[in-house]
Coordinates of C-alpha atoms in Angstrom, one line a residue:
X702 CA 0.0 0.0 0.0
X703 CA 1.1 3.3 -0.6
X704 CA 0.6 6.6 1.2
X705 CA 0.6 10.1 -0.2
X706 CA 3.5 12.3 0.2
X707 CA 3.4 14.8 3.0
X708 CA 4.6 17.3 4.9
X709 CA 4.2 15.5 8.4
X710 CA 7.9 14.8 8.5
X711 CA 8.6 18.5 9.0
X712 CA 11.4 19.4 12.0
X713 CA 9.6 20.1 15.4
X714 CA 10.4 23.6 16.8
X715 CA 14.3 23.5 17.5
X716 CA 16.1 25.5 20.6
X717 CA 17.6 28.9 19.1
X718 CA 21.3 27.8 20.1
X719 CA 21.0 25.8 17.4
X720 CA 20.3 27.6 14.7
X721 CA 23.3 29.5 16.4
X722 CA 25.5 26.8 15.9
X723 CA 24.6 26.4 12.2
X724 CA 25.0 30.5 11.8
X725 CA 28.6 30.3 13.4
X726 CA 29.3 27.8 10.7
X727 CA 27.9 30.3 7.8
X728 CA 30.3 32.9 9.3
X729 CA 33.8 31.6 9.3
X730 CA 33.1 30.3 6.1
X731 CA 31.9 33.1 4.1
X732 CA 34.0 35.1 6.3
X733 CA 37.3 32.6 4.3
X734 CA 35.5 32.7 1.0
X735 CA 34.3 36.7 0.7
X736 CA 37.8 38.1 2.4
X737 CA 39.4 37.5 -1.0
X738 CA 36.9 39.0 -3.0
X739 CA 37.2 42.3 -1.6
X740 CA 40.5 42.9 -1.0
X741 CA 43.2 39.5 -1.2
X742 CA 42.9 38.6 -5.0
X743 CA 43.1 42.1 -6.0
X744 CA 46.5 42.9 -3.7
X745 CA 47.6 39.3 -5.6
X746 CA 46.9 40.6 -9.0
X747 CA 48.6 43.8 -8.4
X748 CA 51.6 42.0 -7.2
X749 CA 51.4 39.3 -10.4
X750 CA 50.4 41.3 -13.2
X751 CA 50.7 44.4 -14.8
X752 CA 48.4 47.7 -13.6
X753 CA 47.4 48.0 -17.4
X754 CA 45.6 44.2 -17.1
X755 CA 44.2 44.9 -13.2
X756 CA 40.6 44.7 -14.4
X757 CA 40.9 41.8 -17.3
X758 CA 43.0 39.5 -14.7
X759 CA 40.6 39.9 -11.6
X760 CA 37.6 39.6 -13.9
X761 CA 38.9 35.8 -15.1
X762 CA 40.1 34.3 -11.7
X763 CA 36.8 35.6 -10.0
X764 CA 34.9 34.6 -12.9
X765 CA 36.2 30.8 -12.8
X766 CA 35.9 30.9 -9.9
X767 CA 32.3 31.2 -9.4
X768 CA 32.1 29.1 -12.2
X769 CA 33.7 26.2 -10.1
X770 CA 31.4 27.3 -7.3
X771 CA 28.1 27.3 -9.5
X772 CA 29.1 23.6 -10.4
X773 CA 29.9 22.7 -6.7
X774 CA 27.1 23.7 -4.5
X775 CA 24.5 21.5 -6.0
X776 CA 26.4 18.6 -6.8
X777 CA 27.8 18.6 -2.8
X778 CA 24.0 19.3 -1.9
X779 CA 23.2 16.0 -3.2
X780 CA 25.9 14.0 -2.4
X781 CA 25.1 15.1 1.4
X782 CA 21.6 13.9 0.8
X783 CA 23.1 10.6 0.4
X784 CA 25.6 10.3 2.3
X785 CA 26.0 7.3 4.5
X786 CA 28.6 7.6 7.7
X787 CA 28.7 7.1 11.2
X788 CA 29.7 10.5 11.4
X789 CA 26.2 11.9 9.6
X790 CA 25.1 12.8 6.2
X791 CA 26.6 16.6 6.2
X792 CA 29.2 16.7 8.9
X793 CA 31.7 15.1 6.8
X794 CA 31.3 17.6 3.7
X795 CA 31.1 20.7 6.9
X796 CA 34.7 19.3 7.7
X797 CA 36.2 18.6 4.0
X798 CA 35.4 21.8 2.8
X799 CA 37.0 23.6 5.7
X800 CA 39.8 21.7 5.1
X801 CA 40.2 22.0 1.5
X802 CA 39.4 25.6 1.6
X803 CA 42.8 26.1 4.1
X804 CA 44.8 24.4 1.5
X805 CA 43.2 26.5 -1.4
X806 CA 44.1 29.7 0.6
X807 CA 48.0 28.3 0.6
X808 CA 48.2 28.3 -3.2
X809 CA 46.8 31.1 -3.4
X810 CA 49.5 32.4 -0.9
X811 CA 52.5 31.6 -3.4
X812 CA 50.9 32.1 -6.7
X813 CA 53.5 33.2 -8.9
X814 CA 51.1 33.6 -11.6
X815 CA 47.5 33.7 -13.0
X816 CA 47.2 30.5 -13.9
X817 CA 48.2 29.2 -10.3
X818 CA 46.0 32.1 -9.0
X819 CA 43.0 30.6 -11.1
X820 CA 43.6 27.1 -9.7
X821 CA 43.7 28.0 -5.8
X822 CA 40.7 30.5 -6.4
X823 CA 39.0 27.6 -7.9
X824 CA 40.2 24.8 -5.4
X825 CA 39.0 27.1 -2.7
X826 CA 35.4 27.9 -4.3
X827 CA 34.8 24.1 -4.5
X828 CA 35.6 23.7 -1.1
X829 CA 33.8 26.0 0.7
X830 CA 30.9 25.7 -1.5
X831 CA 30.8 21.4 -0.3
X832 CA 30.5 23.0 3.6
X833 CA 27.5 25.8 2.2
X834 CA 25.6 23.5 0.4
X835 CA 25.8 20.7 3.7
X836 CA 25.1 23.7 5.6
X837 CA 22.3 24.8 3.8
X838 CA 20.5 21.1 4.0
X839 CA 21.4 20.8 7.6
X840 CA 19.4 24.2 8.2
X841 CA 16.4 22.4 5.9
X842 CA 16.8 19.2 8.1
X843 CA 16.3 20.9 11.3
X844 CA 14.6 24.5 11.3
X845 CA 10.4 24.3 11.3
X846 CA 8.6 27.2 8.6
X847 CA 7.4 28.9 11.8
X848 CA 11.7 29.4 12.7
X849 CA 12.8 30.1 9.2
X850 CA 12.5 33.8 8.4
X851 CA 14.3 34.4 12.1
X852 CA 17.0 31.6 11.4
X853 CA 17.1 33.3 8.0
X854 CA 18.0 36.9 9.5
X855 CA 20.0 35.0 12.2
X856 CA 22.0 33.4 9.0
X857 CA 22.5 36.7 7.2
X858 CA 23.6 39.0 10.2
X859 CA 26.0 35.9 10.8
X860 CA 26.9 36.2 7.6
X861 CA 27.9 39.4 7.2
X862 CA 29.8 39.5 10.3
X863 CA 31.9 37.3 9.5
X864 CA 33.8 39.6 7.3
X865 CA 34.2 41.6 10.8
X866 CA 37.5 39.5 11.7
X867 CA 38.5 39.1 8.4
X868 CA 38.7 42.8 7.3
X869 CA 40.3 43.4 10.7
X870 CA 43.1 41.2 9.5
X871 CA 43.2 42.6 6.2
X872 CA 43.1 46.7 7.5
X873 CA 45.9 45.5 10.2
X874 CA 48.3 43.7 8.2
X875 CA 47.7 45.2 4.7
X876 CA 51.3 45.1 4.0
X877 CA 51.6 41.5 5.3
X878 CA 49.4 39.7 2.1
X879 CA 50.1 35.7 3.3
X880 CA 48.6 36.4 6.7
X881 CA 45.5 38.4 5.2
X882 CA 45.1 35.5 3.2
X883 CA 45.7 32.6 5.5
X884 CA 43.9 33.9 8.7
X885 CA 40.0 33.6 8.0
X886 CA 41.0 29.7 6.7
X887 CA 42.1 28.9 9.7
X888 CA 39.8 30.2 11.7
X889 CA 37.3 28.2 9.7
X890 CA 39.0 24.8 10.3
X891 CA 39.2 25.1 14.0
X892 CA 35.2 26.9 14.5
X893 CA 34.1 24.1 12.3
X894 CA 35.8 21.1 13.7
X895 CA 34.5 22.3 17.5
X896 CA 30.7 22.9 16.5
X897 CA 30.6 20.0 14.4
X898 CA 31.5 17.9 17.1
X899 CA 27.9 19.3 19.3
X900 CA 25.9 19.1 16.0
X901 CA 23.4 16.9 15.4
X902 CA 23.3 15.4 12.5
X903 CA 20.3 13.7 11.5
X904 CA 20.2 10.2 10.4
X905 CA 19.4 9.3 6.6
X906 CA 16.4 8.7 5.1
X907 CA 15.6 5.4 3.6
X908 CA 16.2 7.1 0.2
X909 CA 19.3 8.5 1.0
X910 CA 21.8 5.8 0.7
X911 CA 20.4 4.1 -3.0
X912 CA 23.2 3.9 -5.4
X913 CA 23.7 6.5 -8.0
X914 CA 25.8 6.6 -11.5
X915 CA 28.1 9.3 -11.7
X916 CA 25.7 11.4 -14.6
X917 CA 23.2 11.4 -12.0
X918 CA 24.9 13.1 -9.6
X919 CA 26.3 15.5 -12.0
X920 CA 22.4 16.1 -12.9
X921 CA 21.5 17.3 -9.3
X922 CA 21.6 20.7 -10.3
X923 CA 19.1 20.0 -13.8
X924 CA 15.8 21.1 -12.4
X925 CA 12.2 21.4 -14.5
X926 CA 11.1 25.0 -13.8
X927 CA 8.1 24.8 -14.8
X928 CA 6.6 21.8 -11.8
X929 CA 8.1 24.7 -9.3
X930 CA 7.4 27.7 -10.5
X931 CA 7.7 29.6 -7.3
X932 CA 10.8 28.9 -6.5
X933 CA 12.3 29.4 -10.3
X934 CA 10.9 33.0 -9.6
X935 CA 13.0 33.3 -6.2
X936 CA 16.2 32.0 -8.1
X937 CA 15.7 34.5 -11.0
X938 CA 14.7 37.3 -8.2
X939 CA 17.9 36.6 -6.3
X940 CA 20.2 35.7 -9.4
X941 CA 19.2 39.5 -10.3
X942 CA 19.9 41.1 -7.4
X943 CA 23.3 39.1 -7.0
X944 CA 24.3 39.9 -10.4
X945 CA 23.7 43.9 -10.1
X946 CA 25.7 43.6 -6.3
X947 CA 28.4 41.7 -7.8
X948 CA 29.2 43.5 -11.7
X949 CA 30.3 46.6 -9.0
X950 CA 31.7 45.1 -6.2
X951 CA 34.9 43.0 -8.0
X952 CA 36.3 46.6 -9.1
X953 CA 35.3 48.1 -5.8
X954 CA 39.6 48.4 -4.8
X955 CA 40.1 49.8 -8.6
X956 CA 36.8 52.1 -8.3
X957 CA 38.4 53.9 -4.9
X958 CA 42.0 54.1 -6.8
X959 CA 39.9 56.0 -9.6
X960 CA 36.7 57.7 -8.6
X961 CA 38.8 59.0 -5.0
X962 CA 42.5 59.2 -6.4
X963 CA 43.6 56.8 -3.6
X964 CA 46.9 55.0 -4.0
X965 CA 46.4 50.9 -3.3
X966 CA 47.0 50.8 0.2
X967 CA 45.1 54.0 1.3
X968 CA 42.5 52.3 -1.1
X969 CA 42.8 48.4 0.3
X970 CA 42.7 50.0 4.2
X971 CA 39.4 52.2 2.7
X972 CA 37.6 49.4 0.8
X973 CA 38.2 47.5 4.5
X974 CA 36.6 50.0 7.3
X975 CA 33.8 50.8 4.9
X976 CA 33.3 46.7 4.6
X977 CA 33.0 46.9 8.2
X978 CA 31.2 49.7 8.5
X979 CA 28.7 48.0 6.2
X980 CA 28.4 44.9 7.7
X981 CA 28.1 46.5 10.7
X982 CA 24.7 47.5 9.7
X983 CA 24.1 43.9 7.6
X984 CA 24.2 42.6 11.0
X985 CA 21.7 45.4 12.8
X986 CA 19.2 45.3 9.3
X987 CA 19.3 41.4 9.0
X988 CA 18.8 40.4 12.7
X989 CA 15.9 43.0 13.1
X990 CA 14.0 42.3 9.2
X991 CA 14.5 38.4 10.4
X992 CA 12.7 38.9 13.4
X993 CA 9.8 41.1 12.1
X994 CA 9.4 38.9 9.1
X995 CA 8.8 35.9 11.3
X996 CA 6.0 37.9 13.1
X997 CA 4.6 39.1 10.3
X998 CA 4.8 36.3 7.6
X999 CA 4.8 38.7 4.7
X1000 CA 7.9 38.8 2.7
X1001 CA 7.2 41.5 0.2
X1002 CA 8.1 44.7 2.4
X1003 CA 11.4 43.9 3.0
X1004 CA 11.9 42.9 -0.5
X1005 CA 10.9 45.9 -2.0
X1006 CA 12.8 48.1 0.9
X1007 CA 16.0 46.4 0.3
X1008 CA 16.0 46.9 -3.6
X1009 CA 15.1 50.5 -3.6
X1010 CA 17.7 50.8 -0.9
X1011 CA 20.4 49.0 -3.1
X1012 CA 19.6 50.7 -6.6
X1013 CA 19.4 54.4 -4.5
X1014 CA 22.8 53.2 -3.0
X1015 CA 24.4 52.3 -6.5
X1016 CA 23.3 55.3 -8.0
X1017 CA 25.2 57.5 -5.5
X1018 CA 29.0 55.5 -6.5
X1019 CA 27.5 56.8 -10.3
X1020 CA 28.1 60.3 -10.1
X1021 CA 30.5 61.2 -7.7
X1022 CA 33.9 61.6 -6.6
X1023 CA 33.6 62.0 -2.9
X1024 CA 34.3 60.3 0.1
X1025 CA 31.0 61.3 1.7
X1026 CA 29.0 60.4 -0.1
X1027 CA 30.7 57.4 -1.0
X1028 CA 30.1 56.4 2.5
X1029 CA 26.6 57.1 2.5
X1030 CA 26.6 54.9 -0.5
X1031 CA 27.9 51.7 1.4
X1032 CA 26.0 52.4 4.4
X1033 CA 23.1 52.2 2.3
X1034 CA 24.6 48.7 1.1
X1035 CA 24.7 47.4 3.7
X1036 CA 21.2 48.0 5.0
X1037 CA 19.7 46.5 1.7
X1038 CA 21.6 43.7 1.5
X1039 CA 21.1 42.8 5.5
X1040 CA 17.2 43.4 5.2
X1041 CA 17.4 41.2 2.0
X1042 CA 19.5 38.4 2.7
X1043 CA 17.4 38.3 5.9
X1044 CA 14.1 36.9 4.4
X1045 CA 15.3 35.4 0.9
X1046 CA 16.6 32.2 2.3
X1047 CA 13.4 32.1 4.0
X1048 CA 11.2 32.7 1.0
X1049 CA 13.0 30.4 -1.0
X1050 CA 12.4 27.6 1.5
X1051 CA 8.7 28.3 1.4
X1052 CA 9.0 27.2 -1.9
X1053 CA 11.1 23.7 -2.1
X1054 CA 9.9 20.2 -3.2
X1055 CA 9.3 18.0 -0.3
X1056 CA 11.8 15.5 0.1
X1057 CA 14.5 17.3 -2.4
X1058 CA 15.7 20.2 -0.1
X1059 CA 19.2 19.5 0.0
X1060 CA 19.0 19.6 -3.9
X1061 CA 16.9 22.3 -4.4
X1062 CA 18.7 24.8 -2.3
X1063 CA 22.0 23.9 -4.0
X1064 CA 20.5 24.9 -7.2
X1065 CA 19.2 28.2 -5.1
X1066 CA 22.7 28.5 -3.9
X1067 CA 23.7 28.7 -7.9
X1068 CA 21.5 32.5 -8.4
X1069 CA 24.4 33.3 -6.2
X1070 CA 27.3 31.8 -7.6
X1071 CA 26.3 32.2 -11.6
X1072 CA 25.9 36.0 -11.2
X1073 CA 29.2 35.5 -9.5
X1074 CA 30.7 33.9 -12.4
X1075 CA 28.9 36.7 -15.5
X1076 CA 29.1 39.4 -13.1
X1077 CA 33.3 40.0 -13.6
X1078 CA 33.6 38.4 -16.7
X1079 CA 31.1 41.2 -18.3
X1080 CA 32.5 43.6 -16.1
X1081 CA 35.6 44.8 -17.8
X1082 CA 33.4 45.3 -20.9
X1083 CA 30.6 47.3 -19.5
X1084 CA 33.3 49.8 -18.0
X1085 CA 34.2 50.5 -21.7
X1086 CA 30.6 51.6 -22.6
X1087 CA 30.4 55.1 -23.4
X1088 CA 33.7 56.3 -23.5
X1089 CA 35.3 58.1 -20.4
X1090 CA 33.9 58.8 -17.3
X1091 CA 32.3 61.3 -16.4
X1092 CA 33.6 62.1 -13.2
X1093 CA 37.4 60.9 -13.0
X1094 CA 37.9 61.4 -16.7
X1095 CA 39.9 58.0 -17.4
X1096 CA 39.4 55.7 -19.8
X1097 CA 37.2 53.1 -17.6
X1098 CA 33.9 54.2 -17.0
X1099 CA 33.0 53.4 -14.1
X1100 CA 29.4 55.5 -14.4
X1101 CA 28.5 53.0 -16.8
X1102 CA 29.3 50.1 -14.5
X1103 CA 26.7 51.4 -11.7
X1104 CA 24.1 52.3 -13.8
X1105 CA 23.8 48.7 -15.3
X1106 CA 24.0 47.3 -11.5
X1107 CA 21.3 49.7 -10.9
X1108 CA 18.7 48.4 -13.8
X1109 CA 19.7 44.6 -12.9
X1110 CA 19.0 45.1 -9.1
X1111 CA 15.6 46.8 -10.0
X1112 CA 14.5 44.3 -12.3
X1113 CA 14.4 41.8 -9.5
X1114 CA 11.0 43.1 -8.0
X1115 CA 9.5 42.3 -11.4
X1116 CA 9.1 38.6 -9.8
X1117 CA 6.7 40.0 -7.0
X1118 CA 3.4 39.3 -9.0
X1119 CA 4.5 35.7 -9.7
X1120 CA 4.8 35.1 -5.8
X1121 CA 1.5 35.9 -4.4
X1122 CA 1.5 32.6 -3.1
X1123 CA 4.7 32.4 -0.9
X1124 CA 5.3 35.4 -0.1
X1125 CA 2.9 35.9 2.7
X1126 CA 2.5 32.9 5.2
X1127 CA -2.0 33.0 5.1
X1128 CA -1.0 32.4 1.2
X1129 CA 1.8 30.1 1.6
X1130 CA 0.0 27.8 4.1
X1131 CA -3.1 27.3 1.5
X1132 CA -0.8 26.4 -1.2
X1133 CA 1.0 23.9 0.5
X1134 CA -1.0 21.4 0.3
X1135 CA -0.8 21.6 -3.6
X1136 CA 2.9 21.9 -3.3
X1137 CA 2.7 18.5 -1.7
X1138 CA 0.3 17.0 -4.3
X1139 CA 2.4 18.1 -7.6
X1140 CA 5.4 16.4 -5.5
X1141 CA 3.7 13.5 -5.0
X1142 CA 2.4 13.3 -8.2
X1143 CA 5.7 13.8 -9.5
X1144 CA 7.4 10.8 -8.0
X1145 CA 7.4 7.3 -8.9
X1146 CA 4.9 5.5 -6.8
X1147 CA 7.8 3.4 -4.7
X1148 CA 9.2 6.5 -3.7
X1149 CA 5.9 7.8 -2.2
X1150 CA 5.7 4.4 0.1
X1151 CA 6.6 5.3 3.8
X1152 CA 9.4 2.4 4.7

């Protein structure tokens, strides 16, 4: 006999210290994997390459890079799913990635060249992309939709704050590259290894062990988008507003040097209090929009807040050559992205098949690494459009750059209509039922037997 899919498996309300646990994880290791984007690999091109091929050398290693990391997330995300070990199905990626990420951050130490660059940059995207997507299903595992929007503002201020320690290393010893660099990696390793050991991990489903060919696995991030179409509008909404953060923020070192007239360590110590500064306020803005959003259930005013915050905010670095207002500018930053990155994880989670959650948010996981990967590629190009700039008077314009961040991050609230359904929880809760019904539907009847 066979039973009907549902949702009755769902996590029980969980104690708060441990989606603390599982935040402390997200923080050393974006703290190791975002500490190079916005200062290391630039200070490593500038020591490898000429100044004349800054921009073009940045924009490949970041841009294979996130390619590496766009290929990663899902296919660990599903792996973890089926892992078998006495040590859990996502501890053991949690602790290879931290590894292998410490190891990355050594080639990238004695790079010699771009090509060595590219292959540490890579190694390290890989690795810490195996410990975010375990991390990621853990939080799926254990958190109940009733803990989600705060777990998902808990996540983001965590986030965010973990670039606290590392741009304290990197302000402190600017001159010191290998221990910029190396610090954050280490950290990671020995936070990780500690929690992990107090972590539940839950044991595997009777699904989660069955044999799989190598193509399969390497499918795990294929996806129909037409049986979900919620969440395929949350993964184009936040692959938008990723894409227009992230086509400014690789030549955010080279945009001080030219916009302000800074020299690079004037402009590396800059580009490292205002990261602060800003992350500062991701913390305040995600920790407060996370806990209001739980009350309220309703997504869609701190969506539209945080996009009209970010495209105000981009506009600003457009036009002008000063300091104050370029600190206005980040402060704004950082209260858009906190107040975002506080309910989209959330949202998107509102929106997952039943039974495929580690899967699904590794594909989620990729409308933040494939902007990632276009995003610096493009880059270099779009600072050619136009001519000079209007404001420094060199050849790159930078204008140009901002103002196509700012149409990309608005076009991300033209997903709103298309979520009705999620994005407020007296919606959500009368569609889930039908969420569970196309999944059942959708899977072969042995897999919709309870063993």
């Amino acid at each position: 006999m066979t039973t009907p899919v549902t949702d009755a498996s769902a996590p029980l309300r969980v104690p708060m210290s441990r989606v603390y646990l599982l935040a402390l994880i997200e923080l050393v290791t974006l703290g190791a994997l975002v500490t190079p984007l916005v200062v290391s690999l630039s200070l490593k091109v500038l020591q490898i390459v000429p100044a004349t091929q800054k921009e073009g050398a940045l924009g490949l290693v970041t841009a294979l890079g996130a390619l590496a990391a766009l290929l990663a997330n899902p296919v660990f995300g599903h792996l973890s799913d089926r892992t078998r070990s006495r040590f859990g199905r996502r501890r053991p990626w949690l602790l290879a990635g931290a590894v292998g990420g410490l190891l990355s951050a050594v080639i990238l130490t004695v790079a010699p060249n771009v090509p060595v660059l590219v292959l540490g940059w890579v190694l390290s995207q890989v690795a810490y992309n195996a410990t975010l997507a375990s991390l990621s299903a853990l939080l799926a595992d254990q958190i109940p939709e009733e803990q989600r929007a705060k777990a998902s503002g808990i996540f983001g201020a965590f986030g965010f704050l973990g670039l606290v320690p590392a741009m304290l290393v990197a302000t402190l010893f600017a001159s010191n590259l290998p221990v910029v660099i190396l610090a954050m990696p280490l950290v990671a390793v020995i936070i990780i290894v500690i929690v992990c050991l107090r972590l539940p991990d839950p044991p595997a489903s009777h699904t989660a062990g069955e044999q799989r060919s190598i193509r399969q696995v390497f499918a795990a991030f294929v996806f129909n988008p037409f049986r979900t179409r919620a969440f395929t509008l949350v993964w184009i909404q936040r692959a938008t507003m990723q894409f227009g953060y992230s086509v400014v923020s690789t030549f955010g070192l080279f945009y001080l040097m030219v916009r302000l007239n800074l020299e690079q360590t004037s402009a590396a110590s800059l580009t490292s209090v205002a990261t602060l500064a800003g992350a500062a306020l991701n913390f305040i803005a995600a920790f407060a929009c996370g806990y209001f959003a739980s009350r309220r259930g309703n997504y869609t005013p701190f969506v539209v807040a945080s996009v009209t915050l970010m495209a105000v905010s981009l506009l600003l670095k457009a036009f002008t050559d000063s300091t104050a207002v370029f600190w206005i500018s980040s402060l704004l930053a950082g209260l858009a992205l906190g107040a975002y990155y506080a309910v989209d994880l959330a949202l998107a989670m509102r929106t997952l098949p039943l039974g495929e959650e580690g899967k699904y948010l590794g594909i989620f996981n990729i409308a933040k690494t494939l902007p990632q990967s276009i995003a610096p590629a493009l880059a270099p190009l779009i600072v050619l459009i136009g001519g000079a700039d209007p404001i420094s008077g060199g050849d790159k314009n930078y204008a140009a750059l901002y103002l196509v961040g700012t149409a990309v991050v608005l076009a991300s609230l033209l997903t709103l209509p298309g979520l009705r359904g999620v994005l407020r929880r007296d919606a959500y809760e009368r569609t889930r039922t039908e969420l569970v019904r196309i999944q059942a539907a959708a899977m072969p009847a042995n897999r919709q037997e309870i063993v």
